[in-house]
Coordinates of C-alpha atoms and ligand atoms in Angstrom, one line a residue:
M1 CA 0.0 0.0 0.0
S2 CA 1.3 3.5 -0.9
D3 CA 2.4 5.9 1.7
I4 CA 0.7 8.7 -0.3
R5 CA -2.9 8.8 0.9
R6 CA -3.8 12.5 0.8
V7 CA -2.7 15.1 -1.8
L8 CA -3.4 18.7 -2.3
I9 CA -3.5 20.0 -5.9
V10 CA -3.3 23.8 -6.2
G11 CA -4.8 25.0 -9.5
G12 CA -7.7 23.7 -11.6
G13 CA -6.3 24.1 -15.1
V14 CA -5.5 21.2 -17.5
G15 CA -2.5 20.1 -15.5
G16 CA -4.1 20.3 -12.0
L17 CA -7.3 18.5 -13.2
T18 CA -5.3 15.8 -14.9
A19 CA -3.1 15.2 -11.9
A20 CA -6.1 15.2 -9.5
T21 CA -7.9 12.6 -11.7
A22 CA -4.8 10.4 -12.1
F23 CA -4.2 10.4 -8.3
A24 CA -7.9 9.8 -7.4
Q25 CA -8.3 7.0 -10.0
R26 CA -5.4 5.3 -8.1
G27 CA -7.3 5.5 -4.8
V28 CA -5.6 8.6 -3.3
E29 CA -7.8 11.2 -1.5
V30 CA -7.4 14.5 -3.4
L31 CA -8.4 18.0 -2.6
L32 CA -8.1 20.4 -5.6
I33 CA -8.4 24.1 -4.9
E34 CA -8.9 26.7 -7.6
R35 CA -8.5 30.4 -6.9
R36 CA -11.2 31.5 -9.3
P37 CA -14.8 31.3 -8.1
T38 CA -16.0 29.2 -11.1
F39 CA -14.4 27.1 -13.8
E40 CA -15.5 29.3 -16.7
V41 CA -12.2 29.6 -18.5
P42 CA -11.5 32.5 -20.9
G43 CA -9.5 32.0 -24.1
V44 CA -9.8 30.4 -27.4
G45 CA -9.3 26.8 -28.4
L46 CA -6.5 24.4 -27.7
G47 CA -4.8 22.1 -30.1
Q48 CA -4.2 18.8 -28.3
P49 CA -1.4 16.7 -29.9
A50 CA -1.3 12.9 -29.9
N51 CA 0.9 12.8 -26.8
A52 CA -1.8 14.7 -24.8
L53 CA -4.6 12.5 -26.3
R54 CA -2.8 9.4 -25.0
I55 CA -2.9 10.9 -21.5
Y56 CA -6.6 11.6 -21.8
D57 CA -7.1 8.1 -23.2
A58 CA -5.4 6.6 -20.1
L59 CA -7.9 8.6 -18.0
G60 CA -10.7 7.1 -20.0
L61 CA -11.6 10.4 -21.8
L62 CA -10.5 10.0 -25.4
P63 CA -13.9 9.3 -27.0
E64 CA -15.5 12.4 -25.4
I65 CA -12.6 14.6 -26.4
L66 CA -12.5 13.4 -30.0
A67 CA -16.2 13.9 -30.2
S68 CA -15.9 17.5 -29.0
G69 CA -13.1 18.6 -31.4
F70 CA -11.7 18.8 -34.9
S71 CA -9.0 16.2 -35.7
Y72 CA -6.3 16.8 -38.2
D73 CA -3.1 15.2 -39.3
R74 CA -1.1 17.8 -41.1
M75 CA 0.2 21.4 -41.2
W76 CA 1.1 23.8 -44.0
I77 CA 3.5 26.7 -44.2
F78 CA 2.5 29.4 -46.7
D79 CA 3.8 32.8 -47.4
H80 CA 1.9 35.9 -46.5
E81 CA -0.3 35.6 -49.6
R82 CA -1.0 32.0 -48.7
E83 CA 1.1 30.7 -51.5
P84 CA 2.2 27.2 -50.4
I85 CA 5.7 26.6 -49.3
V86 CA 5.5 23.2 -47.5
E87 CA 3.0 20.6 -46.4
H88 CA 3.9 18.4 -43.5
K89 CA 2.1 15.3 -42.4
F90 CA 2.6 14.9 -38.7
L91 CA 4.4 11.7 -37.5
L92 CA 2.2 11.8 -34.4
G93 CA -0.5 9.5 -33.4
D94 CA -1.6 6.0 -34.5
D95 CA -4.7 4.0 -35.3
R96 CA -6.2 5.0 -32.0
V97 CA -5.2 8.7 -31.5
P98 CA -5.1 11.3 -34.3
A99 CA -2.1 13.6 -34.7
F100 CA -4.1 16.5 -33.3
C101 CA -7.5 17.2 -32.0
A102 CA -8.3 20.9 -31.4
L103 CA -11.3 21.9 -29.2
S104 CA -12.5 24.8 -27.1
R105 CA -10.6 25.3 -23.9
L106 CA -14.0 25.5 -22.1
R107 CA -15.0 22.1 -23.4
L108 CA -11.7 20.5 -22.4
H109 CA -12.0 21.9 -18.9
E110 CA -15.6 20.6 -18.6
I111 CA -14.5 17.1 -19.6
L112 CA -11.5 17.1 -17.2
L113 CA -13.5 18.6 -14.3
A114 CA -16.3 16.0 -14.7
A115 CA -13.7 13.2 -14.8
A116 CA -12.1 14.5 -11.6
Q117 CA -15.4 14.7 -9.8
R118 CA -16.3 11.1 -11.0
A119 CA -13.0 9.9 -9.6
G120 CA -13.9 11.4 -6.2
V121 CA -11.7 14.5 -6.2
H122 CA -12.9 17.0 -3.7
V123 CA -13.0 20.3 -5.6
R124 CA -13.2 23.7 -3.9
T125 CA -13.3 27.0 -5.8
G126 CA -12.5 30.6 -4.7
L127 CA -9.8 29.2 -2.4
T128 CA -6.0 29.5 -2.4
V129 CA -3.1 28.7 -0.1
D130 CA -1.7 31.5 2.1
K131 CA 1.1 29.5 3.8
I132 CA 2.9 26.2 3.4
V133 CA 4.7 24.5 6.3
D134 CA 6.7 21.5 5.2
E135 CA 7.4 19.1 8.0
T136 CA 9.3 15.9 7.8
D137 CA 6.4 13.4 7.4
Q138 CA 3.7 15.7 6.1
V139 CA 3.0 19.2 4.7
T140 CA 0.4 21.7 6.0
A141 CA -1.4 24.3 4.0
A142 CA -3.1 27.3 5.5
F143 CA -6.0 28.3 3.3
S144 CA -7.3 31.8 2.4
D145 CA -10.5 31.0 4.2
G146 CA -8.7 30.6 7.5
G147 CA -8.8 26.8 7.5
S148 CA -5.8 24.5 7.3
A149 CA -5.1 20.8 6.5
S150 CA -2.2 18.4 6.2
F151 CA -1.2 16.3 3.2
D152 CA 1.4 13.8 2.1
F153 CA 2.4 16.3 -0.5
I154 CA 1.3 19.4 -2.3
A155 CA 1.4 19.7 -6.1
G156 CA 1.4 23.3 -7.5
F157 CA -0.3 23.4 -10.9
D158 CA -1.1 27.1 -10.4
G159 CA -0.1 28.4 -13.7
I160 CA 2.4 31.0 -15.0
R161 CA 2.1 33.3 -12.0
S162 CA 2.4 30.3 -9.6
T163 CA 2.6 31.1 -5.9
T164 CA 3.7 27.6 -5.2
R165 CA 6.7 28.3 -7.4
H166 CA 7.3 31.4 -5.4
Y167 CA 7.3 29.3 -2.2
L168 CA 10.0 27.1 -3.7
V169 CA 12.3 29.6 -5.5
G170 CA 11.0 33.1 -4.5
A171 CA 11.1 35.7 -7.2
A172 CA 14.4 34.4 -8.6
F173 CA 12.7 32.4 -11.4
A174 CA 9.7 33.9 -13.2
P175 CA 8.5 34.0 -16.8
R176 CA 10.5 36.6 -18.7
P177 CA 9.2 38.7 -21.5
S178 CA 10.5 37.4 -24.8
G179 CA 9.8 40.7 -26.7
Y180 CA 7.1 38.9 -28.8
G181 CA 3.4 38.8 -28.3
G182 CA 0.5 36.7 -29.7
W183 CA -2.8 38.0 -31.0
R184 CA -5.7 35.6 -31.4
V185 CA -9.3 35.8 -32.6
Q186 CA -12.0 33.1 -32.9
V187 CA -13.9 33.2 -36.2
P188 CA -16.0 31.0 -38.5
R189 CA -13.8 28.3 -40.1
H190 CA -12.6 29.1 -43.6
A191 CA -13.3 26.0 -45.8
N192 CA -9.7 25.8 -46.8
V193 CA -8.3 25.6 -43.3
R194 CA -8.1 21.9 -42.7
G195 CA -5.2 21.7 -40.3
M196 CA -2.7 23.9 -38.5
E197 CA -1.3 26.5 -40.9
F198 CA 1.4 29.2 -40.7
L199 CA 1.6 32.2 -43.0
Q200 CA 5.2 33.4 -42.9
G201 CA 5.1 37.2 -43.2
I202 CA 7.7 39.9 -43.1
G203 CA 8.1 41.1 -39.5
G204 CA 5.7 38.5 -38.0
K205 CA 3.9 35.3 -38.6
T206 CA 0.1 34.6 -38.9
G207 CA -1.7 31.3 -38.8
A208 CA -4.9 29.4 -38.2
M209 CA -6.1 26.3 -36.4
P210 CA -9.5 24.6 -36.9
L211 CA -11.5 24.1 -33.7
A212 CA -14.7 22.7 -35.1
D213 CA -16.4 22.3 -38.5
D214 CA -17.6 25.8 -38.2
L215 CA -15.0 27.4 -36.0
M216 CA -11.2 28.3 -36.1
Y217 CA -8.9 30.7 -34.6
V218 CA -6.4 33.0 -36.3
F219 CA -3.2 34.0 -34.5
H220 CA -0.5 36.4 -35.2
I221 CA 2.9 36.5 -33.5
R222 CA 5.2 39.5 -33.8
P223 CA 7.6 41.7 -31.8
E224 CA 5.8 43.7 -29.1
A225 CA 7.2 45.9 -26.3
P226 CA 7.7 43.6 -23.3
D227 CA 5.7 46.0 -21.1
A228 CA 3.0 46.7 -23.7
V229 CA -0.5 47.1 -22.2
F230 CA -3.2 47.5 -24.8
R231 CA -6.7 48.8 -24.1
R232 CA -9.3 46.2 -25.0
E233 CA -11.3 48.8 -27.0
D234 CA -8.2 49.2 -29.2
Y235 CA -7.7 45.5 -29.9
A236 CA -9.6 45.4 -33.2
G237 CA -7.8 48.3 -34.7
L238 CA -4.4 47.2 -33.5
F239 CA -4.9 43.6 -34.7
R240 CA -6.1 44.9 -38.1
Q241 CA -3.0 47.0 -38.5
R242 CA -0.8 44.0 -37.7
L243 CA -2.5 41.8 -40.3
A244 CA -2.2 44.5 -43.0
G245 CA 0.5 42.7 -45.0
Y246 CA -1.4 39.5 -45.4
G247 CA -3.7 38.3 -48.2
S248 CA -6.2 35.5 -48.6
Y249 CA -8.7 34.8 -45.8
V250 CA -6.5 36.7 -43.3
A251 CA -7.2 40.0 -45.2
E252 CA -11.0 39.3 -45.1
I253 CA -10.9 38.5 -41.4
A254 CA -8.8 41.7 -40.7
T255 CA -11.3 43.8 -42.5
A256 CA -14.2 42.3 -40.5
L257 CA -12.6 42.8 -37.0
D258 CA -14.6 45.1 -34.8
E259 CA -15.2 45.7 -31.1
K260 CA -17.4 42.6 -30.8
S261 CA -14.6 40.3 -32.1
D262 CA -13.4 37.8 -29.5
I263 CA -9.7 38.9 -29.5
V264 CA -7.1 37.8 -27.0
Y265 CA -3.6 39.3 -26.6
S266 CA -0.9 37.7 -24.6
P267 CA 2.8 38.5 -24.3
I268 CA 5.0 35.4 -24.9
E269 CA 6.8 34.9 -21.6
P270 CA 8.8 31.7 -21.7
L271 CA 10.0 29.9 -18.5
L272 CA 12.0 26.7 -17.9
L273 CA 12.4 26.4 -14.2
P274 CA 15.8 24.8 -13.4
W275 CA 15.5 21.3 -12.2
P276 CA 14.5 19.8 -9.8
W277 CA 10.9 20.9 -9.6
F278 CA 10.4 20.0 -5.9
R279 CA 11.7 20.4 -2.4
G280 CA 10.6 18.3 0.5
R281 CA 6.9 17.6 0.0
V282 CA 6.1 20.4 -2.4
V283 CA 6.3 19.8 -6.2
L284 CA 5.4 21.7 -9.3
G285 CA 4.0 20.9 -12.8
G286 CA 2.5 22.6 -15.8
D287 CA 2.9 26.3 -16.5
A288 CA 4.1 26.8 -13.0
A289 CA 7.3 25.0 -14.0
H290 CA 7.5 25.8 -17.8
T291 CA 5.9 27.9 -20.4
F292 CA 6.8 27.8 -24.1
P293 CA 6.3 29.9 -27.2
P294 CA 3.1 28.4 -28.8
H295 CA 4.7 27.0 -31.9
L296 CA 4.4 23.3 -31.0
T297 CA 1.0 23.7 -29.3
Q298 CA 2.4 21.7 -26.4
G299 CA 1.8 23.9 -23.3
A300 CA -1.4 22.2 -22.2
A301 CA -0.1 18.8 -23.4
M302 CA 3.0 19.1 -21.2
A303 CA 0.8 20.1 -18.3
A304 CA -1.3 17.0 -18.8
E305 CA 1.7 14.8 -19.2
D306 CA 3.2 16.3 -16.0
G307 CA 0.0 15.6 -14.0
Y308 CA -0.3 12.0 -15.1
I309 CA 3.4 11.1 -14.7
L310 CA 3.5 12.8 -11.3
A311 CA 0.7 10.5 -10.1
R312 CA 2.3 7.4 -11.6
E313 CA 5.8 8.1 -10.3
A314 CA 4.7 9.3 -6.8
L315 CA 2.8 6.1 -6.3
T316 CA 5.3 3.6 -7.8
G317 CA 8.2 1.8 -6.1
D318 CA 9.3 1.0 -2.6
V319 CA 11.7 3.9 -2.4
P320 CA 11.6 7.2 -0.5
L321 CA 9.2 9.9 -1.7
Q322 CA 12.1 12.2 -2.6
T323 CA 13.5 9.5 -5.0
R324 CA 10.1 9.2 -6.6
L325 CA 9.7 13.0 -7.0
M326 CA 13.3 13.2 -8.4
R327 CA 12.3 10.5 -11.0
Y328 CA 9.3 12.6 -12.0
S329 CA 11.3 15.9 -12.1
Q330 CA 14.1 14.3 -14.1
A331 CA 11.8 12.8 -16.7
R332 CA 9.7 15.9 -17.1
Y333 CA 12.6 18.4 -17.2
A334 CA 14.2 16.6 -20.2
R335 CA 11.0 16.5 -22.2
C336 CA 9.9 20.0 -21.4
A337 CA 13.4 21.4 -22.1
F338 CA 13.1 19.9 -25.6
V339 CA 9.8 21.7 -26.2
Y340 CA 11.1 24.9 -24.8
T341 CA 14.3 24.9 -27.0
F342 CA 12.6 23.8 -30.2
S343 CA 9.7 26.2 -30.0
Y344 CA 11.9 29.2 -28.9
Q345 CA 14.3 28.6 -31.8
W346 CA 11.4 28.3 -34.2
M347 CA 10.0 31.7 -33.0
L348 CA 13.4 33.4 -33.3
D349 CA 13.9 32.0 -36.8
E350 CA 10.5 33.1 -38.1
Q351 CA 10.7 36.5 -36.4
S352 CA 14.1 37.2 -38.0
V353 CA 12.4 37.5 -41.4
R354 CA 12.5 41.3 -41.7
T355 CA 12.8 42.0 -45.4
A356 CA 11.6 40.6 -48.8
E357 CA 15.1 39.1 -49.3
D358 CA 14.8 37.4 -45.9
L359 CA 11.4 36.0 -47.0
A360 CA 12.9 34.7 -50.3
A361 CA 15.7 33.0 -48.4
A362 CA 13.3 31.5 -45.8
R363 CA 11.0 30.2 -48.5
V364 CA 13.9 28.2 -50.0
E365 CA 15.1 26.9 -46.6
L366 CA 11.6 26.0 -45.4
K367 CA 10.8 24.2 -48.6
T368 CA 14.0 22.1 -48.3
N369 CA 14.1 21.5 -44.6
A370 CA 11.0 22.4 -42.6
S371 CA 9.2 19.1 -42.9
A372 CA 12.2 17.1 -41.9
R373 CA 12.8 19.5 -39.0
I374 CA 9.2 19.2 -37.7
A375 CA 9.4 15.4 -38.3
A376 CA 12.3 15.2 -35.9
S377 CA 10.2 17.0 -33.2
D378 CA 7.3 14.7 -34.0
R379 CA 9.4 11.6 -33.4
I380 CA 10.5 12.9 -30.0
L381 CA 7.1 14.0 -28.9
D382 CA 5.4 10.8 -30.2
S383 CA 7.8 8.5 -28.2
R384 CA 5.8 6.6 -25.6
I385 CA 6.0 7.9 -22.1
I386 CA 3.0 5.9 -20.8
Ligands
FAD1 C1 -3.7 32.2 -26.0 C2 -3.1 30.9 -25.7 C3 -3.2 29.8 -26.6 C4 -2.7 28.5 -26.3 N1 -2.8 27.5 -27.1 C5 -2.4 26.3 -26.8 C6 -2.6 25.1 -27.6 O1 -3.2 25.2 -28.7 N2 -2.2 23.9 -27.2 C7 -1.6 23.7 -26.0 O2 -1.2 22.6 -25.6 N3 -1.3 24.8 -25.2 C8 -1.7 26.0 -25.5 N4 -1.5 27.1 -24.7 C9 -0.8 26.9 -23.5 C10 -1.7 26.3 -22.4 O3 -2.9 27.1 -22.3 C11 -1.1 26.3 -21.1 O4 0.2 25.7 -21.2 C12 -1.9 25.4 -20.1 O5 -3.2 25.9 -19.9 C13 -1.2 25.2 -18.8 O6 -2.0 24.5 -17.9 P1 -1.8 24.6 -16.4 O7 -2.8 23.7 -15.8 O8 -0.4 24.3 -16.0 O9 -2.0 26.1 -16.0 P2 -3.3 27.0 -16.2 O10 -4.2 26.5 -17.3 O11 -2.9 28.4 -16.2 O12 -4.2 26.7 -14.8 C14 -3.7 27.2 -13.6 C15 -4.9 27.3 -12.7 O13 -4.5 27.6 -11.4 C16 -5.3 28.6 -10.8 N5 -4.5 29.3 -9.8 C17 -3.5 30.2 -10.0 N6 -3.0 30.6 -8.9 C18 -3.6 29.9 -7.9 C19 -3.5 29.8 -6.5 N7 -2.6 30.5 -5.8 N8 -4.4 29.0 -5.8 C20 -5.3 28.3 -6.5 N9 -5.5 28.3 -7.8 C21 -4.6 29.1 -8.5 C22 -5.7 29.5 -12.0 O14 -6.8 30.2 -11.8 C23 -5.9 28.4 -13.1 O15 -7.2 27.9 -13.2 C24 -2.0 28.4 -25.0 C25 -1.8 29.5 -24.2 C26 -2.3 30.7 -24.5 C27 -2.1 31.9 -23.5

């Protein structure tokens, strides 16, 4: 019988809900606390690659997720006029899981929350941790409502501004502005958009991802001042200006943007917390430990993998808890470091296209090498970890 009987999960995003369900399905008593008063999540859709789908499959959720999303198996790179440069068929997935399934963030959260509750997770919203006291054989959390409780360990899946991370490393490690930002808008799906697509522009990159038969999102990544704060009422005009150099459906969408458009802006703030991701009985996962440029659409996928692998490693083997958490931390650091490095490099390369000459050179290079480069990443990400 495991020595882990009671776990606190801080944060009810993809990572926290996956971890909570994975622990509870293995018979552990789990309390999950979420700071927000409800689980209504903002934001557009999420592309979930095969490696994430395998985690959801292990939790028994694959059919529901596939039925809720749009599956696709390839991506295209075009130029800014949507002239094709390269088509890549992902080397992800198998007979059971598609390469990608994209769905609304809200729907994914609903499915994960219902799974956590079915597994017996005790979920409390509007609650956070004010203080953590790590003792030798247990760890105690003082909650924001004045209560407190003790656990065998605490897992912080509390996102990019994690207070659990702050408990472990203070302000020394935090996401740092990359100098690039991402604009996104959810719009009716253009019939030609059948998978992930990137339109390489001059001074930025635009793209689209299908979310449903009738829905997709369009994104644009470009240099933005690290401290830029845009007023919501200016979003439509600012986004339109930024899409000015693009043709095809992007130009149509840019023209139609108005104050009712569902636009999201977020600075790209990468973080790879140095290993290990735990001390004593407190451990981190998901965006609390790592955030990536969005190019591989692996942020939520890595959070889900973290949650599942944490439960598996913490509950496996007749060795001290510290050894098990080290095993988790070591395995996850290596995989997340790959995603961090690959996606950061991709962002720097695409954003270095600053002139028509750069674009001409990029076109030749992408045509020759891009598919092989992405295939190398696919092979790594598709390697079985469960
Ligand atoms: C615009 C955008 C598009 C993206 N697209 C994709 C994509 O297509 N595919 C993909 O895989 N990834 C994508 N990502 C990344 C992905 O959203 C994140 O990597 C993922 O959500 C991380 O999950 P998480 O559970 O670690 O953190 P989060 O989803 O941030 O969840 C953390 C939760 O903890 C709660 N919380 C925070 N602090 C506390 C506290 N002190 N106490 C209690 N609760 C707390 C928060 O309210 C939140 O609910 C995208 C990100 C953005 C911004």
